[in-house]
Amino acid sequence: MQLQLDGVNYVYSEGTAFEKKALGNINLNIGKGEFVAIIGHTGSGKSTLIQHFNGLIKPTSGKVLFEGADIHENKKLLKTTRQKIGLVFQYPEAQLFEITVFKDVAFGPLNMGLSKEEADVRTRNALEIVGINECDFEKSPFELSGGQKRRAAIAGVLAMNPEILVLDEPTAGLDPRGRDEILFKIKEMRDKLNITIILVSHSMEDVAKLADRVIVMSDGHIVMDGTVKEVFREVGALSKIGLAAPKISYLMKALKEKGFDVPIDIYTPNEAADIIYNLLTRQKSKSGGAK
Amino acid sequence: MDIIKINNVGFGYSYIDEDSNKTMKTETLKNINLNIETGEFVAILGHNGSGKSTLAKIMNALLLPDSGEALIIGLNPSNESNIFEIRRNVGMVFQNPDNQIIATIVEEDVAFGPENLSIPPDKIRPRVDSALKNVGMENFALANPAYLSGGQKQRVAIAGVLAMKPKCIIFDESTAMLDPNGRKEVLDTAIKLNKEDKITIILITHFMDEATLADRVIVVNDGQAVMGGPPKSIFSQINELKALSLDVPQITELAYLLSEKGLNINTDILTIEEMVGALCNYN
């Protein structure tokens, strides 16, 4: 397994009046090239969990293993792990600081000790992957649009050549086109670069569209872990912990209750359109089959 | 009666052009026209950078028009003596709850607005209590805002606005940072304030599903109001919206896909119930 969490517990402000158990007995394996979504309401422990992935937080007990090695075993290993597991925080554009887009993205690789030539190559590649045009390279990052800024910030992490990319709510606050652009680029990165993607999201529609596997967090625990279909099928359990399945699945369920012969584990408008179309045209040809 | 009238308003932000070293102005709002009626629930859509937030700031006199005229609760913000009356009556709830809460105790935060209006302390207490009750946060009056969830913080921010007894509240992407539960809390509060307390609500959002709750949707693009009407008439124009970097609710998208395939389905369907009804009665 590429990334493994073994009995991880985490307690905030241990020994003080504000002591709070944030993670309880987390066991998790993520394999190379997986596209995993992590969902859960605010305060469920998602952000605490992902900060364990690259050692920003050290577990109170338990182990985090990257390619089989305990990342906290020594400082050197921790440092290389942080380069291999890239974390894109919420609103990453707040971290843009350089005078040009290019310099901002090049900061990470240069800081890793790469030569200027190597860093330039990586910077170009990263900017190309996220879809920033060459004519914008020398602009101030603050002249970019909201969606472009966000993509430039992601390029800064990509330029470190991570093997795992963790994104915390990458589309929050973006307009629909900006959101679609980022999601499309993320999917492309996974397909082209074969890197593992871990996506934290509040948008069940986005999760349904992109992820292979969904991990559901509640109250510091993993309460569900399965494929998109397996997890979103559990509508009752999800709503109990303050989550919902994608809207389309509620439609399919309502149709089923009305006697339509439709599957209920459908989560995108495209899939639903095909199924409903086939159903209605078939009914029509059977003559008088209107419901 | 119109609570807000925006007539031919132009607005730009100043910046220094690096090549010529001259002070230039952006064209953020270009002779925009729109009216909002008292008691309406209006959603404003538009891509990032379309001018929505600038428009919102014109509406409560945080910014003043460069040209044209704004009339807010019948008052012109260009006359300085009107500004406080306008801001008291048109409250704003911003995107990031952490940027607008200033006190360390919830009820003190809510009292900040009325205190600033020089309302006597014995009149502030009932205002604070009723504002917190109105947003369902009365049990958190003595809590530290830092320990609240995002949705709870936004409700405290709404209570802070309510304590000023406004006629209108503008939600400037107030749900963007919240989880589905938090979003629902804020939206339910907005709807309740509109229906029960008759407060005019202006909801600026990127979530198309939220806009379907409004009486009217206004689409802003490139500093102008380019579309306006009830949600059904706006969202049935899927191609126009996509061209403006916007989207339609998922159910409406499904209706559009079905009609593209040749089924006789109205493309102005917004909700699951409507869709189920349309499919049950098909043919």
Coordinates of C-alpha atoms in Angstrom, one line a residue:
Chain A
M1 CA 0.0 0.0 0.0
Q2 CA 1.2 3.5 -0.8
L3 CA -0.3 5.2 2.2
Q4 CA -1.4 3.4 5.3
L5 CA -2.8 4.6 8.6
D6 CA -2.6 2.1 11.4
G7 CA -4.7 2.6 14.5
V8 CA -4.3 6.4 14.4
N9 CA -5.7 8.4 17.3
Y10 CA -5.3 12.2 17.7
V11 CA -6.2 14.4 20.6
Y12 CA -6.1 18.2 20.4
S13 CA -4.6 20.1 23.4
E14 CA -4.1 17.0 25.4
G15 CA -4.0 17.6 29.1
T16 CA -5.7 21.0 29.0
A17 CA -9.3 22.1 29.5
F18 CA -9.8 22.2 25.8
E19 CA -8.8 18.5 25.2
K20 CA -10.7 17.1 22.3
K21 CA -10.5 13.8 20.7
A22 CA -10.4 14.5 16.9
L23 CA -9.6 11.1 15.5
G24 CA -10.3 7.7 16.9
N25 CA -8.7 4.5 15.7
I26 CA -8.3 5.3 12.1
N27 CA -7.3 2.3 9.9
L28 CA -6.9 3.2 6.2
N29 CA -5.1 1.9 3.2
I30 CA -4.8 3.9 0.0
G31 CA -3.2 2.4 -3.1
K32 CA -1.3 4.0 -5.9
G33 CA -3.4 5.7 -8.5
E34 CA -6.6 5.6 -6.5
F35 CA -9.0 8.5 -6.6
V36 CA -10.4 8.8 -3.1
A37 CA -13.0 11.3 -1.9
I38 CA -13.3 12.1 1.8
I39 CA -16.7 13.5 2.9
G40 CA -18.1 14.5 6.3
H41 CA -19.7 17.5 7.9
T42 CA -17.6 20.3 9.4
G43 CA -15.8 19.1 12.5
S44 CA -15.9 15.5 11.5
G45 CA -12.1 15.2 11.4
K46 CA -11.4 15.4 7.7
S47 CA -8.9 18.2 7.9
T48 CA -7.2 16.6 10.9
L49 CA -7.0 13.4 9.0
I50 CA -5.4 14.8 5.9
Q51 CA -2.8 16.7 7.9
H52 CA -1.7 13.3 9.2
F53 CA -1.0 12.1 5.6
N54 CA 2.2 14.1 5.2
G55 CA 3.1 14.4 8.8
L56 CA 1.9 18.0 9.5
I57 CA 0.3 16.4 12.6
K58 CA 1.9 13.6 14.5
P59 CA -0.6 11.0 15.7
T60 CA -1.1 10.9 19.5
S61 CA -0.9 7.1 19.0
G62 CA -0.8 4.8 16.0
K63 CA 1.3 5.0 12.8
V64 CA 1.3 6.6 9.4
L65 CA 3.2 4.6 6.8
F66 CA 4.2 5.8 3.4
E67 CA 5.4 3.0 1.1
G68 CA 5.7 0.8 4.2
A69 CA 7.9 3.1 6.2
D70 CA 6.8 5.0 9.4
I71 CA 7.0 8.7 8.3
H72 CA 7.8 9.8 11.8
E73 CA 10.7 7.4 12.2
N74 CA 13.3 10.1 11.5
K75 CA 13.4 13.7 10.3
K76 CA 14.8 12.9 6.9
L77 CA 12.0 10.5 6.0
L78 CA 9.5 13.0 7.2
K79 CA 11.0 15.6 4.9
T80 CA 11.0 13.4 1.8
T81 CA 7.4 12.3 2.6
R82 CA 6.3 15.9 2.6
Q83 CA 7.7 16.3 -0.9
K84 CA 6.0 13.2 -2.1
I85 CA 2.6 13.9 -0.6
G86 CA 1.4 17.3 -1.7
L87 CA -1.3 19.1 0.3
V88 CA -3.4 21.8 -1.3
F89 CA -5.2 23.6 1.6
Q90 CA -8.6 25.3 1.4
Y91 CA -8.4 28.7 -0.4
P92 CA -4.8 28.0 -1.5
E93 CA -4.7 31.2 -3.4
A94 CA -4.3 33.0 -0.1
Q95 CA -0.8 31.5 -0.1
L96 CA 0.3 33.1 -3.4
F97 CA 3.0 35.6 -2.5
E98 CA 5.6 36.0 -5.3
I99 CA 5.7 38.9 -7.8
T100 CA 5.0 36.7 -10.8
V101 CA 3.0 33.5 -11.3
F102 CA 6.1 31.7 -12.6
K103 CA 8.2 32.6 -9.5
D104 CA 5.5 31.6 -7.2
V105 CA 5.2 28.1 -8.7
A106 CA 9.0 27.8 -8.9
F107 CA 9.4 28.5 -5.1
G108 CA 8.7 25.0 -4.0
P109 CA 11.2 23.2 -6.3
L110 CA 13.9 25.8 -5.8
N111 CA 13.4 25.4 -2.0
M112 CA 13.8 21.7 -2.4
G113 CA 17.3 22.4 -3.7
L114 CA 16.8 21.8 -7.4
S115 CA 18.8 23.7 -9.9
K116 CA 17.2 26.7 -11.7
E117 CA 17.0 24.7 -14.9
E118 CA 15.3 21.8 -13.3
A119 CA 12.9 24.0 -11.4
D120 CA 12.1 25.9 -14.6
V121 CA 11.1 22.7 -16.4
R122 CA 9.0 21.5 -13.5
T123 CA 7.3 24.9 -13.2
R124 CA 6.5 25.0 -16.9
N125 CA 5.0 21.5 -16.7
A126 CA 3.0 22.2 -13.6
L127 CA 1.5 25.4 -15.1
E128 CA 0.7 23.6 -18.3
I129 CA -1.1 20.8 -16.5
V130 CA -3.3 23.2 -14.6
G131 CA -4.0 25.2 -17.8
I132 CA -2.3 28.5 -17.1
N133 CA -1.3 30.1 -20.5
E134 CA 2.3 31.1 -21.1
C135 CA 1.2 34.7 -21.5
D136 CA 0.2 34.8 -17.9
F137 CA 3.5 33.4 -16.5
E138 CA 5.0 36.8 -15.9
K139 CA 1.8 38.4 -14.5
S140 CA 1.3 39.1 -10.8
P141 CA -0.6 36.2 -9.3
F142 CA -3.1 38.8 -8.0
E143 CA -4.0 39.8 -11.6
L144 CA -5.5 36.4 -12.3
S145 CA -9.2 35.5 -12.0
G146 CA -10.4 33.5 -9.0
G147 CA -10.2 30.2 -10.8
Q148 CA -6.8 30.9 -12.3
K149 CA -5.4 31.9 -8.9
R150 CA -6.6 28.6 -7.4
R151 CA -5.0 26.7 -10.3
A152 CA -1.7 28.5 -10.0
A153 CA -1.7 27.6 -6.3
I154 CA -2.3 24.0 -7.2
A155 CA 0.6 24.2 -9.7
G156 CA 2.8 25.3 -6.9
V157 CA 2.2 21.9 -5.2
L158 CA 2.4 20.0 -8.4
A159 CA 5.8 21.4 -9.2
M160 CA 7.1 19.4 -6.3
N161 CA 6.2 16.3 -8.3
P162 CA 4.1 14.7 -5.6
E163 CA 3.1 11.0 -5.8
I164 CA -0.1 11.8 -3.9
L165 CA -2.0 15.0 -4.2
V166 CA -4.4 15.8 -1.4
L167 CA -6.9 18.6 -2.1
D168 CA -9.0 20.2 0.6
E169 CA -12.2 21.7 -0.9
P170 CA -10.5 22.8 -4.1
T171 CA -13.7 24.3 -5.6
A172 CA -15.1 26.3 -2.6
G173 CA -16.1 29.8 -3.6
L174 CA -15.6 29.3 -7.4
D175 CA -18.2 30.0 -10.0
P176 CA -19.5 26.9 -11.9
R177 CA -17.0 27.3 -14.8
G178 CA -14.1 27.7 -12.4
R179 CA -15.3 24.7 -10.5
D180 CA -15.6 22.5 -13.6
E181 CA -12.2 23.6 -14.9
I182 CA -10.5 22.6 -11.6
L183 CA -12.3 19.3 -11.4
F184 CA -11.5 18.5 -15.1
K185 CA -7.8 19.3 -14.5
I186 CA -7.7 17.1 -11.4
K187 CA -9.1 14.2 -13.3
E188 CA -6.6 14.8 -16.1
M189 CA -3.7 14.8 -13.6
R190 CA -4.8 11.4 -12.3
D191 CA -5.2 10.0 -15.8
K192 CA -2.0 11.5 -17.3
L193 CA 0.4 11.5 -14.3
N194 CA -1.0 8.5 -12.6
I195 CA -0.8 10.2 -9.2
T196 CA -3.0 9.3 -6.3
I197 CA -5.7 11.9 -5.7
I198 CA -7.4 12.4 -2.3
L199 CA -10.2 14.9 -2.5
V200 CA -12.0 16.5 0.5
S201 CA -15.3 17.8 -0.7
H202 CA -18.7 19.0 0.4
S203 CA -20.1 18.6 -3.0
M204 CA -21.6 15.1 -3.4
E205 CA -22.2 15.8 -7.1
D206 CA -18.5 16.4 -7.7
V207 CA -17.6 13.3 -5.7
A208 CA -20.0 11.2 -7.7
K209 CA -18.6 12.5 -10.9
L210 CA -14.9 11.9 -10.1
A211 CA -14.1 9.5 -7.4
D212 CA -13.7 5.8 -7.4
R213 CA -13.8 5.4 -3.7
V214 CA -15.5 7.4 -0.9
I215 CA -14.5 7.6 2.7
V216 CA -17.1 9.0 5.1
M217 CA -16.0 10.6 8.3
S218 CA -18.1 11.3 11.3
D219 CA -17.1 12.3 14.8
G220 CA -13.5 11.5 14.2
H221 CA -14.1 8.0 12.8
I222 CA -14.3 6.4 9.4
V223 CA -18.0 5.3 9.3
M224 CA -18.1 4.2 5.6
D225 CA -15.5 3.2 3.1
G226 CA -16.5 1.9 -0.3
T227 CA -17.2 2.7 -4.0
V228 CA -19.3 5.6 -5.0
K229 CA -22.3 3.3 -5.6
E230 CA -21.8 1.5 -2.3
V231 CA -21.6 4.6 -0.2
F232 CA -24.3 6.8 -1.8
R233 CA -26.7 3.9 -1.7
E234 CA -26.8 4.3 2.2
V235 CA -29.0 7.4 2.0
G236 CA -30.5 6.9 5.5
A237 CA -27.1 6.4 7.2
L238 CA -25.7 9.5 5.4
S239 CA -28.5 11.8 6.3
K240 CA -28.2 10.7 10.0
I241 CA -24.7 12.1 10.0
G242 CA -25.7 15.3 8.3
L243 CA -24.8 14.3 4.7
A244 CA -26.8 13.7 1.6
A245 CA -26.4 11.7 -1.6
P246 CA -26.3 13.5 -4.9
K247 CA -29.7 15.0 -5.9
I248 CA -30.2 12.7 -8.9
S249 CA -30.3 9.7 -6.6
Y250 CA -33.3 11.1 -4.7
L251 CA -35.1 11.5 -8.0
M252 CA -34.4 7.9 -9.0
K253 CA -35.7 6.8 -5.6
A254 CA -38.8 8.8 -6.0
L255 CA -39.4 7.4 -9.4
K256 CA -38.9 3.9 -8.1
E257 CA -41.5 4.5 -5.4
K258 CA -43.9 5.6 -8.1
G259 CA -43.4 2.2 -9.8
F260 CA -40.9 3.0 -12.4
D261 CA -38.4 0.2 -13.1
V262 CA -35.2 2.2 -12.5
P263 CA -32.0 1.5 -10.6
I264 CA -31.5 3.8 -7.6
D265 CA -27.7 3.9 -7.5
I266 CA -27.5 6.6 -10.3
Y267 CA -25.7 9.8 -9.4
T268 CA -25.2 12.0 -12.5
P269 CA -27.7 13.7 -14.9
N270 CA -26.1 12.0 -17.9
E271 CA -26.6 8.5 -16.5
A272 CA -30.2 9.3 -15.4
A273 CA -31.1 10.8 -18.8
D274 CA -30.0 7.6 -20.6
I275 CA -32.0 5.4 -18.3
I276 CA -35.2 7.5 -18.3
Y277 CA -35.0 7.9 -22.0
N278 CA -34.7 4.2 -22.6
L279 CA -37.5 3.5 -20.2
L280 CA -40.0 6.0 -21.7
T281 CA -39.3 5.1 -25.3
R282 CA -39.6 1.4 -24.5
Q283 CA -42.9 2.0 -22.8
K284 CA -44.2 3.9 -25.7
S285 CA -43.3 1.1 -28.2
K286 CA -45.2 -1.3 -26.0
S287 CA -48.3 0.9 -26.7
G288 CA -50.4 2.4 -23.9
G289 CA -47.7 1.7 -21.4
A290 CA -47.9 5.2 -19.9
K291 CA -47.6 5.1 -16.2
Chain B
M1 CA -42.3 50.1 -3.8
D2 CA -38.7 49.6 -4.7
I3 CA -36.4 49.3 -1.7
I4 CA -33.3 49.5 -4.1
K5 CA -33.1 51.4 -7.4
I6 CA -29.9 51.2 -9.4
N7 CA -30.1 53.6 -12.3
N8 CA -27.3 53.6 -14.9
V9 CA -24.7 53.1 -12.2
G10 CA -21.0 52.9 -13.3
F11 CA -18.2 52.0 -10.9
G12 CA -14.5 51.3 -11.2
Y13 CA -11.6 50.6 -8.9
S14 CA -8.5 52.7 -9.3
Y15 CA -5.1 51.1 -10.0
I16 CA -1.8 52.3 -11.3
D17 CA -0.9 51.1 -14.8
E18 CA 2.7 49.9 -14.5
D19 CA 3.7 50.8 -18.1
S20 CA 2.5 54.4 -18.1
N21 CA 2.5 55.0 -14.4
K22 CA -0.9 56.6 -14.7
T23 CA -3.9 56.0 -12.5
M24 CA -6.5 54.0 -14.3
K25 CA -9.9 52.7 -13.5
T26 CA -11.5 49.4 -14.0
E27 CA -14.9 49.2 -15.6
T28 CA -16.5 47.0 -12.9
L29 CA -20.1 48.2 -13.2
K30 CA -21.1 49.5 -16.6
N31 CA -24.3 51.6 -16.5
I32 CA -26.1 48.8 -14.6
N33 CA -29.9 49.1 -14.1
L34 CA -32.0 47.1 -11.6
N35 CA -34.7 47.5 -9.1
I36 CA -35.5 45.4 -6.1
E37 CA -38.9 45.6 -4.6
T38 CA -39.6 45.7 -0.9
G39 CA -40.2 42.2 0.5
E40 CA -38.7 40.4 -2.5
F41 CA -36.3 37.5 -2.3
V42 CA -33.8 38.0 -5.2
A43 CA -30.9 35.8 -6.1
I44 CA -28.0 37.4 -8.0
L45 CA -25.8 35.1 -10.1
G46 CA -22.7 35.8 -12.1
H47 CA -19.2 34.4 -12.5
N48 CA -16.2 35.4 -10.4
G49 CA -15.3 38.9 -11.4
S50 CA -18.7 39.8 -13.0
G51 CA -19.3 42.6 -10.5
K52 CA -21.8 41.0 -8.1
S53 CA -20.0 41.9 -4.9
T54 CA -19.3 45.4 -6.1
L55 CA -23.0 45.8 -6.8
A56 CA -23.7 44.5 -3.3
K57 CA -21.4 47.1 -1.8
I58 CA -23.1 49.9 -3.8
M59 CA -26.4 48.6 -2.3
N60 CA -25.4 49.4 1.2
A61 CA -23.2 52.4 0.5
L62 CA -19.9 50.7 1.2
L63 CA -19.0 52.0 -2.3
L64 CA -20.5 55.0 -4.0
P65 CA -21.4 55.1 -7.7
D66 CA -18.9 56.9 -10.0
S67 CA -21.8 57.7 -12.3
G68 CA -25.6 57.2 -12.4
E69 CA -27.7 57.1 -9.3
A70 CA -28.5 54.6 -6.5
L71 CA -31.6 55.1 -4.4
I72 CA -31.6 52.9 -1.4
I73 CA -34.7 52.9 0.9
G74 CA -35.4 56.1 -1.1
L75 CA -32.2 57.7 0.0
N76 CA -29.2 58.8 -2.2
P77 CA -25.9 57.5 -0.7
S78 CA -24.0 60.3 -2.4
N79 CA -25.4 62.5 0.3
E80 CA -23.2 61.7 3.3
S81 CA -25.9 62.4 5.8
N82 CA -27.9 59.4 4.4
I83 CA -25.1 56.8 4.7
F84 CA -25.8 55.7 8.3
E85 CA -29.5 55.3 7.7
I86 CA -28.8 53.2 4.6
R87 CA -26.3 50.9 6.3
R88 CA -28.6 50.4 9.3
N89 CA -31.3 49.3 6.9
V90 CA -29.3 47.2 4.5
G91 CA -27.3 44.7 6.4
M92 CA -24.6 42.5 4.8
V93 CA -23.5 38.9 5.6
F94 CA -20.1 38.1 4.0
Q95 CA -18.5 34.9 2.8
N96 CA -16.1 34.1 5.6
P97 CA -17.7 33.9 9.0
D98 CA -14.4 34.4 10.7
N99 CA -13.9 37.9 9.1
Q100 CA -17.0 39.4 10.6
I101 CA -17.2 38.2 14.1
I102 CA -15.3 40.6 16.4
A103 CA -16.4 39.8 20.0
T104 CA -15.4 36.8 22.1
I105 CA -18.9 36.1 23.3
V106 CA -21.8 35.6 20.9
E107 CA -24.2 38.0 22.5
E108 CA -21.6 40.8 22.7
D109 CA -21.0 40.3 19.0
V110 CA -24.7 40.7 18.3
A111 CA -24.9 43.8 20.5
F112 CA -22.1 45.5 18.6
G113 CA -24.3 46.9 15.9
P114 CA -27.0 48.4 18.1
E115 CA -24.4 49.8 20.5
N116 CA -22.8 51.6 17.6
L117 CA -26.2 53.1 16.8
S118 CA -26.2 54.6 20.3
I119 CA -29.2 52.6 21.4
P120 CA -29.7 52.7 25.2
P121 CA -28.5 49.5 26.9
D122 CA -32.0 48.5 28.2
K123 CA -33.2 48.5 24.6
I124 CA -30.3 46.6 23.3
R125 CA -30.9 43.5 25.5
P126 CA -34.3 42.7 24.0
R127 CA -33.0 43.3 20.5
V128 CA -30.1 40.9 21.1
D129 CA -32.3 38.2 22.6
S130 CA -34.9 38.3 19.9
A131 CA -32.2 38.4 17.1
L132 CA -30.5 35.3 18.5
K133 CA -33.9 33.6 18.9
N134 CA -34.8 34.4 15.4
V135 CA -31.8 32.6 14.0
G136 CA -32.1 29.7 16.5
M137 CA -28.9 30.6 18.4
E138 CA -30.4 31.6 21.7
N139 CA -28.8 28.7 23.5
F140 CA -25.4 29.9 22.4
A141 CA -25.7 33.5 23.7
L142 CA -22.8 33.1 26.1
A143 CA -20.7 30.8 23.9
N144 CA -17.3 31.7 22.4
P145 CA -17.8 32.1 18.6
A146 CA -14.5 30.4 17.9
Y147 CA -16.0 27.1 19.0
L148 CA -19.1 27.3 16.7
S149 CA -19.5 25.6 13.4
G150 CA -19.4 27.6 10.2
G151 CA -23.2 27.6 9.8
Q152 CA -23.6 28.7 13.5
K153 CA -21.1 31.5 13.0
Q154 CA -23.0 32.7 10.0
R155 CA -26.3 32.6 11.9
V156 CA -24.6 34.8 14.6
A157 CA -23.5 37.2 11.9
I158 CA -27.1 37.3 10.6
A159 CA -28.3 38.0 14.2
G160 CA -25.8 40.8 14.4
V161 CA -27.4 42.3 11.3
L162 CA -31.0 41.6 12.6
A163 CA -30.2 43.5 15.9
M164 CA -30.0 46.7 13.8
K165 CA -33.6 46.0 12.6
P166 CA -32.8 46.2 8.9
K167 CA -35.3 46.3 6.0
C168 CA -33.0 44.3 3.8
I169 CA -30.2 41.8 4.2
I170 CA -27.6 41.0 1.5
F171 CA -26.0 37.6 1.6
D172 CA -22.7 37.9 -0.3
E173 CA -21.8 34.2 -0.9
S174 CA -22.5 33.6 2.7
T175 CA -22.8 29.8 2.1
A176 CA -19.7 29.3 0.0
M177 CA -17.5 28.0 2.9
L178 CA -20.1 25.9 4.6
D179 CA -20.9 22.2 4.5
P180 CA -24.4 21.0 3.3
N181 CA -25.9 21.3 6.8
G182 CA -24.4 24.8 7.4
R183 CA -25.7 25.9 4.0
K184 CA -29.2 24.7 4.8
E185 CA -29.2 26.4 8.2
V186 CA -28.3 29.8 6.6
L187 CA -30.8 29.4 3.7
D188 CA -33.6 28.3 6.0
T189 CA -32.9 31.4 8.1
A190 CA -33.0 33.6 5.1
I191 CA -36.3 32.2 3.9
K192 CA -37.8 32.5 7.3
L193 CA -36.7 36.2 7.6
N194 CA -38.2 36.9 4.2
K195 CA -41.5 35.1 4.7
E196 CA -42.2 35.8 8.4
D197 CA -40.5 39.1 9.0
K198 CA -40.9 40.5 5.5
I199 CA -37.3 41.4 5.2
T200 CA -36.1 41.9 1.7
I201 CA -33.4 39.3 0.9
I202 CA -30.7 39.5 -1.7
L203 CA -28.8 36.3 -2.1
I204 CA -25.5 36.3 -4.1
T205 CA -24.5 32.7 -4.7
H206 CA -22.7 30.3 -7.0
F207 CA -25.0 27.4 -6.0
M208 CA -27.7 27.2 -8.6
D209 CA -29.9 25.1 -6.3
E210 CA -30.0 28.0 -3.8
A211 CA -31.1 30.4 -6.5
T212 CA -34.2 28.3 -7.3
L213 CA -35.6 29.3 -3.9
A214 CA -35.8 33.0 -4.9
D215 CA -38.8 34.9 -6.3
R216 CA -36.5 36.3 -9.0
V217 CA -33.1 35.7 -10.4
I218 CA -30.8 38.4 -11.7
V219 CA -27.7 37.4 -13.8
V220 CA -24.8 39.9 -13.7
N221 CA -22.2 39.7 -16.4
D222 CA -19.4 42.1 -17.2
G223 CA -20.8 44.8 -15.0
Q224 CA -24.3 44.7 -16.4
A225 CA -27.6 42.9 -15.5
V226 CA -28.0 40.6 -18.5
M227 CA -30.9 38.4 -17.5
G228 CA -33.7 38.7 -15.0
G229 CA -36.9 36.8 -14.2
P230 CA -38.4 34.0 -12.1
P231 CA -36.0 31.0 -11.6
K232 CA -38.0 28.9 -14.1
S233 CA -37.6 31.3 -16.9
I234 CA -33.9 31.8 -16.2
F235 CA -32.8 28.2 -15.7
S236 CA -34.6 26.9 -18.8
Q237 CA -32.0 29.0 -20.8
I238 CA -29.2 26.5 -20.2
N239 CA -27.1 27.4 -23.1
E240 CA -27.2 31.1 -22.4
L241 CA -26.2 30.4 -18.7
K242 CA -23.3 28.1 -19.7
A243 CA -22.0 30.8 -22.0
L244 CA -21.9 33.1 -19.0
S245 CA -19.9 30.6 -17.0
L246 CA -22.9 29.6 -15.0
D247 CA -24.8 26.4 -14.7
V248 CA -28.3 25.1 -14.0
P249 CA -29.6 22.9 -11.1
Q250 CA -29.0 19.2 -11.7
I251 CA -32.7 18.4 -12.1
T252 CA -33.0 21.1 -14.8
E253 CA -29.9 19.7 -16.5
L254 CA -31.6 16.3 -16.6
A255 CA -34.8 17.9 -18.1
Y256 CA -32.6 19.5 -20.7
L257 CA -30.8 16.3 -21.6
L258 CA -34.1 14.4 -21.9
S259 CA -35.6 17.1 -24.2
E260 CA -32.4 17.0 -26.3
K261 CA -32.9 13.3 -26.8
G262 CA -36.3 14.1 -28.2
L263 CA -38.6 13.5 -25.2
N264 CA -41.4 16.0 -24.7
I265 CA -40.2 17.4 -21.3
N266 CA -40.4 21.0 -20.2
T267 CA -36.9 22.4 -19.6
D268 CA -38.1 24.7 -16.8
I269 CA -38.3 21.9 -14.3
L270 CA -36.4 22.8 -11.1
T271 CA -37.4 20.3 -8.4
I272 CA -37.5 16.5 -7.9
E273 CA -41.3 16.7 -7.4
E274 CA -41.8 18.5 -10.6
M275 CA -39.7 16.0 -12.5
V276 CA -41.5 13.0 -11.0
G277 CA -44.8 14.6 -11.9
A278 CA -43.7 15.2 -15.5
L279 CA -42.5 11.7 -15.9
C280 CA -45.6 10.1 -14.4
N281 CA -47.8 12.1 -16.7
Y282 CA -45.6 11.5 -19.8
N283 CA -47.7 11.0 -22.9

